[in-house]
Coordinates of C-alpha atoms and ligand atoms in Angstrom, one line a residue:
M15 CA 0.7 -15.6 11.8
K16 CA -0.3 -12.0 13.4
R17 CA -3.8 -11.2 14.4
I18 CA -4.9 -7.7 14.9
D19 CA -8.8 -7.0 15.8
L20 CA -10.5 -3.9 14.4
H21 CA -13.5 -3.0 16.7
S22 CA -16.1 -1.2 14.6
S23 CA -19.8 -0.3 14.9
Q24 CA -20.4 -3.2 12.5
G25 CA -18.6 -5.4 15.1
R26 CA -15.2 -6.6 15.5
Y27 CA -13.1 -8.4 13.0
P28 CA -9.8 -10.1 12.9
I29 CA -7.0 -8.9 10.1
L30 CA -4.9 -12.0 9.8
I31 CA -1.3 -11.6 8.3
G32 CA 1.0 -14.4 7.6
A33 CA 2.7 -16.4 4.8
G34 CA 0.6 -19.4 3.2
L35 CA -2.6 -18.2 4.7
L36 CA -4.3 -18.4 1.3
S37 CA -4.5 -22.3 1.4
S38 CA -6.6 -22.1 4.6
L39 CA -8.9 -19.5 3.5
G40 CA -12.1 -21.7 3.5
P41 CA -11.5 -22.7 6.9
L42 CA -10.4 -19.4 8.5
I43 CA -13.8 -17.8 6.8
R44 CA -15.5 -21.0 8.2
K45 CA -14.0 -20.3 11.6
Y46 CA -14.3 -16.6 11.9
C47 CA -17.4 -15.8 9.9
G48 CA -19.2 -18.8 11.3
L49 CA -20.4 -19.7 7.8
P50 CA -22.8 -22.8 7.7
A51 CA -21.9 -25.6 5.1
N52 CA -24.6 -24.6 2.8
S53 CA -23.8 -21.0 2.4
K54 CA -23.0 -19.5 -0.9
V55 CA -19.8 -17.9 -1.6
L56 CA -18.6 -15.6 -4.6
I57 CA -15.1 -15.2 -5.0
V58 CA -14.1 -11.6 -7.0
S59 CA -10.9 -11.4 -8.5
N60 CA -9.3 -10.1 -11.9
R61 CA -7.3 -12.3 -14.5
V62 CA -3.9 -11.7 -13.2
V63 CA -4.6 -12.4 -9.4
A64 CA -6.8 -15.4 -10.5
K65 CA -4.0 -16.8 -12.4
H66 CA -1.9 -17.1 -9.8
Y67 CA -4.3 -17.4 -6.7
L68 CA -7.9 -18.5 -7.4
G69 CA -7.1 -22.2 -7.7
T70 CA -5.4 -22.3 -4.2
A71 CA -8.5 -20.1 -2.9
K72 CA -11.3 -22.1 -4.3
R73 CA -9.4 -25.5 -3.2
S74 CA -9.3 -24.2 0.4
F75 CA -13.1 -24.4 0.5
S76 CA -13.5 -28.1 -0.5
K77 CA -15.0 -30.3 2.1
I78 CA -16.2 -27.0 3.9
I79 CA -18.4 -25.3 1.6
K80 CA -19.7 -26.5 -1.8
N81 CA -21.3 -23.6 -3.4
I82 CA -18.2 -21.5 -4.4
R83 CA -18.4 -19.5 -7.6
H84 CA -16.1 -17.0 -8.9
C85 CA -16.1 -14.1 -11.3
L86 CA -13.5 -11.9 -12.7
L87 CA -13.4 -8.1 -13.3
P88 CA -12.6 -7.2 -16.9
F89 CA -9.9 -4.5 -16.9
G90 CA -7.6 -5.5 -14.0
D91 CA -7.0 -1.7 -13.1
E92 CA -8.8 1.4 -12.0
R93 CA -11.1 1.3 -14.8
D94 CA -12.9 -1.7 -12.6
K95 CA -14.1 0.7 -10.2
S96 CA -16.9 1.8 -12.5
E97 CA -20.7 1.7 -12.9
K98 CA -20.4 -0.8 -15.8
V99 CA -18.3 -3.1 -13.7
L100 CA -20.4 -2.6 -10.6
R101 CA -23.5 -3.6 -12.5
Y102 CA -21.9 -6.7 -13.8
L103 CA -20.7 -7.4 -10.3
W104 CA -24.3 -7.2 -9.0
K105 CA -25.4 -9.3 -11.8
Q106 CA -22.9 -12.1 -10.9
M107 CA -24.2 -12.0 -7.4
V108 CA -28.0 -12.5 -8.7
K109 CA -26.9 -15.4 -11.0
A110 CA -24.7 -16.9 -8.2
G111 CA -28.0 -17.1 -5.9
L112 CA -26.3 -15.0 -3.2
E113 CA -28.6 -14.6 -0.2
R114 CA -28.6 -12.4 2.8
T115 CA -26.2 -15.0 4.6
S116 CA -23.9 -15.3 1.6
C117 CA -20.2 -14.1 1.4
A118 CA -18.5 -12.2 -0.8
V119 CA -14.6 -12.7 -1.1
A120 CA -12.3 -9.8 -2.6
L121 CA -9.3 -11.8 -4.0
G122 CA -7.0 -8.8 -5.4
G123 CA -5.8 -5.2 -4.9
G124 CA -7.5 -2.1 -3.8
V125 CA -9.4 -2.0 -7.1
V126 CA -10.9 -5.5 -6.6
G127 CA -11.6 -4.7 -2.8
D128 CA -13.4 -1.5 -3.2
V129 CA -15.6 -2.5 -5.9
T130 CA -16.4 -5.8 -4.3
G131 CA -17.1 -4.1 -0.8
F132 CA -19.3 -1.7 -2.7
A133 CA -21.2 -4.4 -4.5
A134 CA -21.5 -6.1 -1.1
S135 CA -22.8 -3.3 0.8
T136 CA -25.8 -2.7 -1.5
Y137 CA -26.5 -6.1 -2.5
M138 CA -29.6 -7.1 -0.7
R139 CA -28.9 -4.0 1.6
G140 CA -25.8 -5.5 2.6
I141 CA -24.2 -9.0 2.5
R142 CA -20.8 -10.2 4.4
V143 CA -17.5 -9.3 2.6
V144 CA -14.2 -11.0 3.3
Q145 CA -11.2 -9.1 2.2
V146 CA -8.1 -11.0 0.7
P147 CA -5.7 -8.2 -0.4
T148 CA -2.9 -9.4 -2.7
T149 CA -1.0 -6.0 -3.1
L150 CA 1.1 -4.5 -0.6
L151 CA -1.1 -1.4 -0.6
A152 CA -4.1 -3.5 -0.2
Q153 CA -2.7 -5.3 3.0
V154 CA -1.7 -2.1 4.7
D155 CA -4.4 0.4 3.9
S156 CA -7.3 -0.4 1.3
A157 CA -8.6 -3.7 2.9
I158 CA -9.1 -2.2 6.3
G159 CA -11.3 0.2 7.8
G160 CA -14.3 -0.4 5.8
K161 CA -14.0 2.4 3.0
T162 CA -15.7 1.1 -0.3
A163 CA -16.0 3.1 -3.7
I164 CA -16.3 3.3 -7.2
D165 CA -15.4 6.2 -9.5
L166 CA -17.9 8.5 -11.4
L167 CA -17.1 11.2 -14.3
S168 CA -13.3 11.1 -13.3
A169 CA -14.0 11.7 -9.7
K170 CA -12.3 9.0 -7.6
N171 CA -14.1 7.3 -5.0
I172 CA -17.3 9.4 -5.3
I173 CA -19.6 6.8 -4.9
G174 CA -19.2 4.5 -2.0
S175 CA -19.9 3.4 1.5
F176 CA -18.8 2.4 4.6
H177 CA -18.9 -1.5 5.0
Q178 CA -16.5 -3.3 7.0
P179 CA -15.5 -6.8 6.2
K180 CA -15.9 -9.8 8.5
L181 CA -12.4 -10.6 8.1
V182 CA -9.3 -9.7 6.6
V183 CA -6.9 -12.5 5.5
S184 CA -3.4 -11.0 4.2
D185 CA -1.2 -13.8 2.9
I186 CA 2.2 -12.1 2.3
N187 CA 3.3 -15.1 -0.1
T188 CA 1.0 -13.4 -2.6
L189 CA 3.1 -10.3 -2.7
G190 CA 6.0 -12.5 -4.2
T191 CA 4.3 -12.0 -7.7
L192 CA 4.0 -8.1 -7.2
P193 CA 6.0 -6.2 -9.9
I194 CA 8.8 -4.6 -8.0
E195 CA 7.6 -1.0 -8.8
D196 CA 4.5 -1.6 -7.2
F197 CA 6.1 -2.7 -3.9
R198 CA 8.4 0.5 -3.9
N199 CA 5.4 2.7 -4.6
S200 CA 3.2 1.2 -1.7
F201 CA 6.2 1.5 0.7
A202 CA 5.5 5.2 0.6
E203 CA 2.2 4.5 2.8
V204 CA 4.3 2.4 5.0
I205 CA 6.7 5.3 5.7
K206 CA 3.7 7.5 6.2
Y207 CA 2.3 5.3 9.1
A208 CA 5.8 5.2 10.5
V209 CA 6.3 9.1 10.5
I210 CA 2.7 9.9 11.8
Y211 CA 2.5 7.2 14.5
D212 CA 5.1 4.6 14.7
Q213 CA 9.0 5.8 15.2
K214 CA 9.8 2.1 15.8
L215 CA 8.5 1.2 12.4
F216 CA 10.6 4.1 11.0
E217 CA 13.7 2.4 12.4
I218 CA 12.9 -1.2 11.3
I219 CA 12.5 0.2 7.4
D220 CA 15.6 2.2 8.1
A221 CA 17.7 -0.7 9.2
Y222 CA 16.3 -3.7 6.9
G223 CA 14.4 -1.9 4.0
E224 CA 17.3 -1.3 1.5
Q225 CA 18.4 -4.9 2.1
F226 CA 15.1 -5.9 1.4
F227 CA 14.8 -4.4 -1.9
K228 CA 18.1 -5.8 -2.8
S229 CA 16.6 -9.4 -2.2
L230 CA 13.7 -8.6 -4.1
K231 CA 15.6 -7.4 -7.1
K232 CA 17.7 -10.6 -7.1
E233 CA 14.5 -12.6 -6.8
K234 CA 16.0 -14.4 -3.6
I235 CA 13.6 -13.8 -0.9
S236 CA 14.7 -15.0 2.3
R237 CA 13.1 -16.1 5.4
K238 CA 14.4 -12.7 7.1
D239 CA 12.9 -10.8 4.2
F240 CA 9.2 -12.6 5.0
S241 CA 9.6 -11.9 8.5
F242 CA 10.4 -8.3 7.9
L243 CA 7.5 -7.9 5.6
E244 CA 5.2 -9.5 8.0
I245 CA 6.3 -7.1 10.9
I246 CA 5.9 -3.8 8.7
I247 CA 2.6 -4.9 7.5
A248 CA 1.3 -5.6 10.9
R249 CA 2.9 -2.7 12.4
S250 CA 1.1 -0.5 9.4
V251 CA -2.2 -2.3 10.2
R252 CA -1.9 -1.5 13.7
V253 CA -1.7 2.1 12.8
K254 CA -4.4 2.1 10.4
V255 CA -6.6 0.2 13.1
D256 CA -5.8 2.5 15.9
V257 CA -7.0 5.6 13.9
V258 CA -10.2 3.9 12.4
E259 CA -11.1 3.1 15.8
L260 CA -11.0 6.7 16.8
D261 CA -12.6 8.1 14.0
E262 CA -14.5 5.2 11.8
F263 CA -16.7 7.7 9.9
E264 CA -14.6 10.5 9.5
T265 CA -16.4 12.7 11.2
K266 CA -14.0 13.8 14.0
G267 CA -11.1 14.8 12.1
K268 CA -8.9 12.1 13.5
R269 CA -8.6 9.9 10.5
M270 CA -7.6 13.0 8.4
V271 CA -4.0 12.1 9.9
L272 CA -3.9 9.3 7.5
N273 CA -3.8 11.8 4.7
Y274 CA -0.3 12.7 5.7
G275 CA 1.5 13.7 2.3
H276 CA -1.7 13.4 0.6
T277 CA -3.1 17.1 -0.2
F278 CA -0.1 17.6 -2.1
A279 CA 0.0 14.1 -3.7
H280 CA -3.6 14.5 -5.1
A281 CA -2.8 17.7 -6.8
L282 CA 0.6 16.3 -8.2
E283 CA -1.2 13.3 -9.4
S284 CA -4.2 15.5 -11.2
A285 CA -1.6 17.6 -12.5
S286 CA 0.3 14.7 -13.9
G287 CA -2.7 13.6 -15.7
Y288 CA -2.4 10.5 -13.3
K289 CA 1.0 9.6 -14.9
L290 CA 2.5 9.8 -11.6
P291 CA 1.9 6.8 -9.6
H292 CA 0.1 7.3 -6.2
G293 CA 3.1 6.1 -4.2
K294 CA 5.7 8.3 -5.7
A295 CA 3.4 11.3 -5.3
V296 CA 2.8 10.5 -1.6
A297 CA 6.5 10.4 -1.2
V298 CA 7.0 14.0 -2.8
G299 CA 3.9 15.1 -0.9
M300 CA 5.7 13.9 2.4
I301 CA 8.7 15.6 1.6
L302 CA 6.5 19.0 1.0
A303 CA 4.5 18.6 4.3
A304 CA 7.5 17.9 6.3
K305 CA 9.1 21.3 4.6
L306 CA 5.9 23.1 5.5
A307 CA 6.1 21.8 9.1
R308 CA 9.7 22.9 9.5
R309 CA 8.9 26.3 8.1
R310 CA 6.2 26.7 10.7
G311 CA 8.6 25.7 13.6
E312 CA 6.7 22.5 14.1
L313 CA 9.5 20.2 13.1
N314 CA 13.1 20.1 13.6
V315 CA 15.8 19.9 10.9
K316 CA 17.2 16.7 12.0
D317 CA 13.7 14.8 11.7
E318 CA 13.0 16.4 8.4
M319 CA 16.5 15.0 7.0
K320 CA 15.5 11.7 8.6
Q321 CA 12.6 11.2 6.6
H322 CA 14.0 12.6 3.3
Q323 CA 16.9 10.1 3.7
L324 CA 14.6 7.2 4.1
I325 CA 12.3 8.0 1.3
R326 CA 15.4 8.3 -0.9
K327 CA 16.9 5.0 0.3
M328 CA 13.9 3.4 -0.3
G329 CA 14.2 4.4 -4.2
L330 CA 11.2 6.7 -4.0
P331 CA 11.4 10.4 -5.3
V332 CA 12.0 13.5 -3.3
S333 CA 11.3 16.1 -6.0
I334 CA 10.0 16.3 -9.4
T335 CA 11.9 17.2 -11.9
N336 CA 10.7 15.9 -15.5
G337 CA 9.1 19.1 -16.2
Q338 CA 5.7 17.5 -17.1
I339 CA 3.8 19.2 -14.1
S340 CA 3.3 22.8 -13.8
R341 CA 3.3 24.5 -10.6
K342 CA 0.5 26.7 -11.4
Q343 CA -1.7 23.3 -12.1
V344 CA -0.6 21.8 -8.8
L345 CA -2.1 25.2 -7.0
S346 CA -5.0 25.2 -8.9
F347 CA -5.7 21.6 -8.0
M348 CA -5.1 22.2 -4.2
K349 CA -7.4 25.3 -4.6
R350 CA -10.2 23.0 -6.3
D351 CA -9.8 20.6 -3.4
K352 CA -9.8 23.5 -1.0
K353 CA -13.1 24.4 -2.5
V354 CA -14.5 21.2 -2.1
R355 CA -13.3 21.2 1.7
Q356 CA -15.4 24.5 2.3
G357 CA -12.4 26.8 1.7
K358 CA -10.2 25.5 3.9
L359 CA -6.6 23.9 3.0
R360 CA -5.9 21.6 5.7
F361 CA -2.5 19.9 6.0
V362 CA -1.3 16.7 8.1
L363 CA 2.2 18.2 9.7
P364 CA 4.7 15.8 11.3
R365 CA 5.9 17.1 14.7
R366 CA 8.6 14.7 14.9
I367 CA 9.2 11.0 13.6
G368 CA 6.1 9.3 15.1
S369 CA 3.5 11.9 15.6
A370 CA 1.7 14.5 13.4
V371 CA -1.0 17.1 13.6
V372 CA -3.7 18.5 11.6
R373 CA -3.3 22.1 10.8
E374 CA -5.6 24.6 9.0
G375 CA -5.5 28.0 7.8
I376 CA -2.0 27.8 6.1
S377 CA -1.6 30.5 3.4
D378 CA -1.0 30.2 -0.2
E379 CA 2.3 31.9 0.3
E380 CA 3.5 29.3 2.6
V381 CA 2.4 26.5 0.4
N382 CA 3.9 28.4 -2.5
S383 CA 7.3 28.6 -1.0
V384 CA 7.6 24.9 -0.2
L385 CA 6.6 24.0 -3.8
N386 CA 9.3 26.5 -4.9
Q387 CA 11.9 24.8 -3.0
I388 CA 11.2 21.2 -4.3
L389 CA 9.5 21.1 -7.4
K390 CA 11.8 21.9 -10.4
L391 CA 8.9 22.7 -12.5
K392 CA 7.3 24.9 -15.4
Ligands
LIG408 N1 -10.8 1.6 0.6 C1 -9.6 2.4 1.0 O1 -9.7 2.9 2.2 C2 -8.6 2.5 0.1 C3 -7.4 3.0 0.5 C4 -6.3 3.1 -0.3 C5 -6.6 3.1 -1.7 N2 -7.8 2.6 -2.2 C6 -7.9 2.3 -3.6 O2 -6.9 1.2 -3.8 C7 -6.6 1.2 -5.3 C8 -5.3 1.1 -5.6 O3 -5.2 -0.4 -5.1 P1 -3.6 -1.1 -5.5 O4 -2.5 -0.4 -5.3 O5 -3.7 -2.4 -4.8 O6 -3.9 -1.4 -7.2 P2 -4.8 -2.6 -7.9 O7 -5.8 -3.0 -7.3 O8 -4.9 -1.9 -9.2 O9 -3.5 -3.4 -8.1 C9 -2.3 -3.2 -8.9 C10 -2.2 -4.0 -10.0 O10 -1.6 -5.3 -9.5 C11 -2.4 -6.6 -9.8 N3 -2.0 -7.3 -8.8 C12 -2.8 -7.3 -7.6 N4 -2.3 -8.2 -6.9 C13 -1.3 -8.9 -7.7 C14 -0.2 -10.1 -6.8 N5 -0.3 -10.7 -5.8 N6 0.6 -10.4 -8.1 C15 0.7 -9.7 -9.1 N7 -0.1 -8.8 -9.5 C16 -1.1 -8.4 -8.6 C17 -3.6 -6.0 -10.3 O11 -4.2 -6.8 -11.2 C18 -3.3 -4.8 -10.8 O12 -2.9 -4.8 -12.0 C19 -7.3 2.5 -5.8 O13 -8.2 2.2 -6.6 C20 -7.5 3.3 -4.6 O14 -8.5 4.3 -4.8 C21 -8.7 2.3 -1.2
LIG409 ZN1 -2.5 6.6 -0.6

């Protein structure tokens, strides 16, 4: 097991990463959150995740805390980040009799984590939340850093709060039931961390990533594969923790570096009507951002190619060719984003593998030029 601590304004909390941690969830929460035996705990999950993991999670509390309840979010996808589901969750919290000393446990992917975190931050002006992420994206990204949110009127994450968890428990065994495509798409975020901050992580993925996906495909995951997973998750978490600690509330511009590839990605996702999965959009977004960096003389061709090859090797896209997305739309979504950000289009640009900077004042012409290079669009 690996442990990484995050120091936040709401206190320090451990992020635990390891195989089989779910069966010790109760004792871990007891140990790290200091819950008394008469505490009330509400586990929030969805049907898919509950089928695999709710039983183990609940059993882990036996003899430790008696008052364990659970509730399941209805859709099992992004639709659960809604006002209606939030209201449902609040009601479940009231019905379970949660008090200020109680604890909500989010057992699932980023969707369960975001909505449960937000409900916990507002119920009785804030109760404890423990994040138990069960997707790769949630383990390396959404469960860490305290951002919680729901969507409103098709605006993603528009209502939310900063509410740091008391503990994060990432059981890598839970990733065993994830569809391979989800796995692959989330790898884009791991590559993102490597490029912006951790050259060694880049080398590790480069050396073993392909082999790992071969094992996944054959459904023959070895001990070596698990140890690879544990290492890349822990290194990704380290990057996120370091950046969040520098800029917890995103007021100093430092947390922005985590958005590498995302300015392009969000526009691509919107232009595709959200048919393009987030991870694939991030992969193409990183290709575009690296081209922009090279055009401006910030990145050398060798490192640009290294990133290109790794993204490709991991089975992620390096261009968009299906003709479903028009370049005009991509540009107009980027402009819309720009309006929201007071007229400034900002990009995170890599300087080399393992380091990136935030740049403003990039002209439409420069952006257009890189879009032209790789988007074979209408
Ligand atoms: N708070 C943050 O800082 C932050 C950061 C990044 C993303 N996010 C949010 O995270 C969400 C995406 O999260 P996600 O990618 O985890 O998607 P998700 O939560 O929708 O999960 C993807 C699918 O996998 C299923 N699933 C979850 N765990 C499983 C398992 N172990 N085995 C089998 N199936 C499983 C889920 O039921 C769901 O159908 C988005 O809403 C995004 O906005 C938040
Ligand atoms: Zn992302």
